[in-house]
Short mmCIF file of C-alpha atoms in Angstrom, two decimals:
data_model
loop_
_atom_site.label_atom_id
_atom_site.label_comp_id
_atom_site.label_asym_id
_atom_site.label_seq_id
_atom_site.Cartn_x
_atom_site.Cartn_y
_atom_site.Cartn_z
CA UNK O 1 0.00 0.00 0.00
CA UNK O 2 1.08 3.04 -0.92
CA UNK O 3 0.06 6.71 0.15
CA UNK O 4 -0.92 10.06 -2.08
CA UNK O 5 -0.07 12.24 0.81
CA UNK O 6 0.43 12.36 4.89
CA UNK O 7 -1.30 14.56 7.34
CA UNK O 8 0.54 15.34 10.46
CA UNK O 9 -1.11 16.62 13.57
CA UNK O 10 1.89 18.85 14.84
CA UNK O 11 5.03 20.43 13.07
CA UNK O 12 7.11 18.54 16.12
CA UNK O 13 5.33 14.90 14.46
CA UNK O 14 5.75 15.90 11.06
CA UNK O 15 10.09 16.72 11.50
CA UNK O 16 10.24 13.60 13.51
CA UNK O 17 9.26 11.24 10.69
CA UNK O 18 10.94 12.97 8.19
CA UNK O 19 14.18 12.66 10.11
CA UNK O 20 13.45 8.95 11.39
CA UNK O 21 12.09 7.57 7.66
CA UNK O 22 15.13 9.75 5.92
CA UNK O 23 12.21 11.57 3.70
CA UNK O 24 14.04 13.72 0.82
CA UNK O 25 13.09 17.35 0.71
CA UNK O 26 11.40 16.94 -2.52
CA UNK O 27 8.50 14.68 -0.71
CA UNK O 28 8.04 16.95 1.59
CA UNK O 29 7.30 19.95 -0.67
CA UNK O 30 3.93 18.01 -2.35
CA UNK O 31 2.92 14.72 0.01
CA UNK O 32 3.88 16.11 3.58
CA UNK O 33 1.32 18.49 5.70
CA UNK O 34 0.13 19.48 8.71
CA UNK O 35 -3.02 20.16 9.61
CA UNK O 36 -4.27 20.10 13.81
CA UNK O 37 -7.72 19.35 14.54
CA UNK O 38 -10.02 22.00 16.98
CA UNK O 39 -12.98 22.30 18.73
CA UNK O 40 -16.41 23.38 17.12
CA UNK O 41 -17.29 26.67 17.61
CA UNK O 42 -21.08 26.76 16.99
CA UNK O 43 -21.34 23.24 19.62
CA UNK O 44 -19.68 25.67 22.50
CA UNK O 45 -21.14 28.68 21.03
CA UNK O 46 -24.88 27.26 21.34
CA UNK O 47 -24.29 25.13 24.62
CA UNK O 48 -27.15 25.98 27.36
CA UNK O 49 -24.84 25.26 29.83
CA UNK O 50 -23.37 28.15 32.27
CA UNK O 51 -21.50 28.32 35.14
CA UNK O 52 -23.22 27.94 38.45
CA UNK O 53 -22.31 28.57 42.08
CA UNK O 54 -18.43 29.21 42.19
CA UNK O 55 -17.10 25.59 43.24
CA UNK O 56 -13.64 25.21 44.79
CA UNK O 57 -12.50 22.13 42.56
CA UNK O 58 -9.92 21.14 40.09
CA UNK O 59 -10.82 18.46 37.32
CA UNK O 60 -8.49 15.90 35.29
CA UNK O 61 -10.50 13.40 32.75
CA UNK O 62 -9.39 11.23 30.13
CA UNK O 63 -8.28 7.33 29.89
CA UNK O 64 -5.21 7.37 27.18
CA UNK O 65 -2.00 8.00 28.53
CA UNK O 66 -2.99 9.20 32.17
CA UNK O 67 -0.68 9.30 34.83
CA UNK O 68 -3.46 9.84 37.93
CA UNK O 69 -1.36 8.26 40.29
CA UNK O 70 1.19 10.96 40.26
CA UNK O 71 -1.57 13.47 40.68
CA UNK O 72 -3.26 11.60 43.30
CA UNK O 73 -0.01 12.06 45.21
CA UNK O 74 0.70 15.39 44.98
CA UNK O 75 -3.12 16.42 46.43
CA UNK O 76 -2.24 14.41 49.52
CA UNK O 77 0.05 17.48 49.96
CA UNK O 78 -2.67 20.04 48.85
CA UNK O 79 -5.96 21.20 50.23
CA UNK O 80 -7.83 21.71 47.05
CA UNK O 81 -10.41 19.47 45.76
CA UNK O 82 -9.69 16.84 42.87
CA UNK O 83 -12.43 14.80 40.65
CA UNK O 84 -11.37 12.77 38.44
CA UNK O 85 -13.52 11.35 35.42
CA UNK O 86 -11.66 8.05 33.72
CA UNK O 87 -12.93 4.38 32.78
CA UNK O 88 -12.99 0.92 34.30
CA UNK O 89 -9.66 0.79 33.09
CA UNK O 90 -8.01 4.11 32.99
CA UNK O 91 -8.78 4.23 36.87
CA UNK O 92 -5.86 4.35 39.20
CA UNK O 93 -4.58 1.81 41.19
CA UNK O 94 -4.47 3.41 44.30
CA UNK O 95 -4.84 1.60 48.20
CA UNK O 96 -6.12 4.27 49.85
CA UNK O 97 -7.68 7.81 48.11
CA UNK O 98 -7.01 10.91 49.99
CA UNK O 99 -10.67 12.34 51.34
CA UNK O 100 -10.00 15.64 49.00
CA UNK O 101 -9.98 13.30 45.75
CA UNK O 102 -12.88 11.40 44.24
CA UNK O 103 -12.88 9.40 41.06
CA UNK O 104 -15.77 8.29 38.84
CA UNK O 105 -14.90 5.39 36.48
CA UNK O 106 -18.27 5.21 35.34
CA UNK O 107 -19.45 5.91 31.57
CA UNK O 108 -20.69 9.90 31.40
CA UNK O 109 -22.14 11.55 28.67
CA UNK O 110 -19.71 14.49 27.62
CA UNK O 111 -22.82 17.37 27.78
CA UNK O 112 -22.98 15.93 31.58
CA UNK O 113 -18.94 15.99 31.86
CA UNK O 114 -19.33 20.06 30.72
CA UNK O 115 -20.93 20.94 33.35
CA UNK O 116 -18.21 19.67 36.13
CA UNK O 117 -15.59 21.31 33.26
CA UNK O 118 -17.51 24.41 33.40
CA UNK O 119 -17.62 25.04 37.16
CA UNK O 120 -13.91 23.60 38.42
CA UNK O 121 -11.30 25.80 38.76
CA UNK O 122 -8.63 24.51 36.15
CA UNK O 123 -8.49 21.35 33.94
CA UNK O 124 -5.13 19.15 34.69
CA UNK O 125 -3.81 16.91 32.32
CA UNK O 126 -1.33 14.25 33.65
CA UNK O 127 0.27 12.48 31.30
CA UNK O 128 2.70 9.12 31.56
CA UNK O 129 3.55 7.49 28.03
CA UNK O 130 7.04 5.51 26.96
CA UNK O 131 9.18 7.98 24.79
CA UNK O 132 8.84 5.34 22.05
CA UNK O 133 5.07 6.35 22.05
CA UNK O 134 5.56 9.40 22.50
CA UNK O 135 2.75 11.59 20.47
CA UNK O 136 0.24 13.95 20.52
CA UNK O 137 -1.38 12.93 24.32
CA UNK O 138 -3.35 15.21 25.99
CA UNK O 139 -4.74 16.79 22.62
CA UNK O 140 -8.09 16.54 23.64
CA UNK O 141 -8.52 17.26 26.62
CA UNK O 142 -6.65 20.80 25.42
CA UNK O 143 -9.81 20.84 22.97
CA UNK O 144 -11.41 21.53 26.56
CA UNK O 145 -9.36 24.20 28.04
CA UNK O 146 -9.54 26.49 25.27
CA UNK O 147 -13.07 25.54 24.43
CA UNK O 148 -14.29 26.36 27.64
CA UNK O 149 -11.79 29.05 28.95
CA UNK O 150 -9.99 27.31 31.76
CA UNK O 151 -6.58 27.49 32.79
CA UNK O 152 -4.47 24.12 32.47
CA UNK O 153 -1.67 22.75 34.23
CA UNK O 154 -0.37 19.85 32.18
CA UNK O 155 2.77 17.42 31.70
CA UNK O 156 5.08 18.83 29.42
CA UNK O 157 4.78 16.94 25.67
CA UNK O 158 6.53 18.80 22.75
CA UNK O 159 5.04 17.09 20.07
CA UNK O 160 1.95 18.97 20.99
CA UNK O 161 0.70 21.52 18.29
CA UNK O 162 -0.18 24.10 20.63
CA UNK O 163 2.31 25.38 23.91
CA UNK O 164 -0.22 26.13 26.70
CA UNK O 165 2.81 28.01 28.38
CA UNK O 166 3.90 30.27 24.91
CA UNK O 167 0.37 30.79 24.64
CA UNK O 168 -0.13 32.05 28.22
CA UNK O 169 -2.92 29.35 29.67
CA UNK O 170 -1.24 26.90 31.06
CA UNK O 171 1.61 25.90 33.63
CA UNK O 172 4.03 22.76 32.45
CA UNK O 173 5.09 19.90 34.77
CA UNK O 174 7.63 16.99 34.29
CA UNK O 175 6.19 13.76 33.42
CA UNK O 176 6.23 11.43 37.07
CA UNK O 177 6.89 15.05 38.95
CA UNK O 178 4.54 15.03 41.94
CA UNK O 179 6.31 18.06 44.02
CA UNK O 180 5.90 19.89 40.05
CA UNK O 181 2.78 19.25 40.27
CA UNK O 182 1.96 20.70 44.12
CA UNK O 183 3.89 23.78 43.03
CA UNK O 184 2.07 24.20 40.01
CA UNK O 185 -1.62 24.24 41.68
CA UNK O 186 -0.13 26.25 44.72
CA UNK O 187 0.97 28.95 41.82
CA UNK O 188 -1.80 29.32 39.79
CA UNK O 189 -4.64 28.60 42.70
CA UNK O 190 -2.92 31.45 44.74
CA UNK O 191 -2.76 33.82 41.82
CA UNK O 192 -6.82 34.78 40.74
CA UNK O 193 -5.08 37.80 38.52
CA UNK O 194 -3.06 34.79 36.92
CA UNK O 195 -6.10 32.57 36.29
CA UNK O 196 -8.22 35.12 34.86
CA UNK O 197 -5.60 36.17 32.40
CA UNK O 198 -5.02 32.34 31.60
CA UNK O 199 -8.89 31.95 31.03
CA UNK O 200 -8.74 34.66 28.66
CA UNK O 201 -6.15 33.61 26.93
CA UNK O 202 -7.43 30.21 26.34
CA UNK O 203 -10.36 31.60 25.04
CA UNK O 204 -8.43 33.78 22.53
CA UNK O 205 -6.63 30.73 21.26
CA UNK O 206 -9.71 29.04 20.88
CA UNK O 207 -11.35 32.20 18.88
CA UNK O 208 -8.06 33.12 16.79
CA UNK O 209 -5.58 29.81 16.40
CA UNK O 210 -7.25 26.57 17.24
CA UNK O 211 -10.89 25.68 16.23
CA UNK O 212 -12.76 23.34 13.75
CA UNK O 213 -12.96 25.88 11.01
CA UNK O 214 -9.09 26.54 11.23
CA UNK O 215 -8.84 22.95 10.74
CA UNK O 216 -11.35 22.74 8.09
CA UNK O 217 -9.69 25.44 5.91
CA UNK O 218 -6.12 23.64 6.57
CA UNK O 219 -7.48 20.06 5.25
CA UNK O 220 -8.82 22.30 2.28
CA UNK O 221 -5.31 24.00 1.51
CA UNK O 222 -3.76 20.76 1.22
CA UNK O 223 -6.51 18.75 -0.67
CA UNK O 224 -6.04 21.62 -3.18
CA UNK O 225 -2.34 21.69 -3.51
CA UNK O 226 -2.64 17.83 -3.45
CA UNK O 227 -5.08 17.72 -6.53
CA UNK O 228 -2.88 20.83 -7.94
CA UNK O 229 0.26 18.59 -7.89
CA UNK O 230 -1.41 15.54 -8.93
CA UNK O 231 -3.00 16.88 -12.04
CA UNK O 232 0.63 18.56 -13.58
#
């Protein structure tokens, strides 16, 4: 099987297979692209959904990639409130829960998972992944901070398309670092000025750099050039 043309979801993706496969430059010019995937803006835009009574809470959901453990650690040190929303099999394997974390393993619709999204605090994103499979983790749940406006604290993963730190919403943490991560709530969470400017920016990004018609109009750039190059 052969292909026409490759679709990358990250510039970082994209110059790691050309340098692993040995592409030559003159591939790259017509067959290689990138092109990153956003949230919807008219699904967000049209939600009924707004945020109620201020709750004092911090979220993390997800099941590919998660590192909870590590997180569950560090808010044995912390005072905050932690949910967690994972699967059967994404849940952590942990003896004994500290009383300021709860998990829920079971199935939830995502228009019911909005609602906890829309009142926490912040969205965290732990991530724990072998460098061999090392890819674009954590790209949805980004969908969600920008989407929705929250500020993020996440593990650091270059091959990311977007750099919640560069783009001012979010706070990086080493992958397996549990005292990174209790410094990194104890920042933002004592900083409201901080949050509120890291809101705003995710929202920006999510107006001006990162959204389903961005990503529409980038898969239509390179089915044109494709057909362009295919019909010389």
């Amino acid at each position: 099987m052969t292909y026409d043309a490759s679709i990358y979801l990250s510039e970082a993706l994209l110059a790691q297979a050309i340098e692993k496969l040995k592409i030559d430059t003159d591939a790259i010019a017509n067959k290689l692209y990138t092109a990153q995937w956003g949230p919807d803006l008219n699904f967000y835009a049209n939600s009924k959904f707004s945020a109620g009574a201020t709750e004092s809470y911090l979220i993390s959901a997800g099941h590919t990639a998660r590192d909870y453990e590590t997180l569950i650690e560090a808010f044995r040190r912390l005072d905050y409130k932690l949910k967690i929303f994972c699967t059967p099999r994404s849940m952590p394997k942990i003896a004994e829960l500290p009383a300021n974390v709860s998990i829920h393993s079971e199935f939830i619709p995502y228009i019911e998972l909005m609602e906890h999204y829309i009142n926490a605090q912040a969205i965290l994103i732990p991530l724990k992944y072998d460098r061999i499979q090392e890819g674009c983790q954590g790209m949805t749940s980004i969908q969600d901070v920008v989407a929705l406006g929250k500020p993020t604290i996440i593990t650091k993963n270059i091959t990311l398309n977007l750099d919640a730190e560069k783009e001012g919403f979010g706070i990086f943490v080493e992958m397996g670092d549990v005292d990174g991560w209790v410094n990194a709530v104890k920042t933002l969470m004592n900083d409201k000025t901080k949050m509120k400017q890291m809101s705003e920016n995710a929202l920006s990004v999510y107006r001006k750099k990162f959204n389903a018609d961005i990503f529409a109009n980038q898969l239509k750039t390179v089915f044109t050039q494709f057909w362009k190059e295919r019909d010389k």
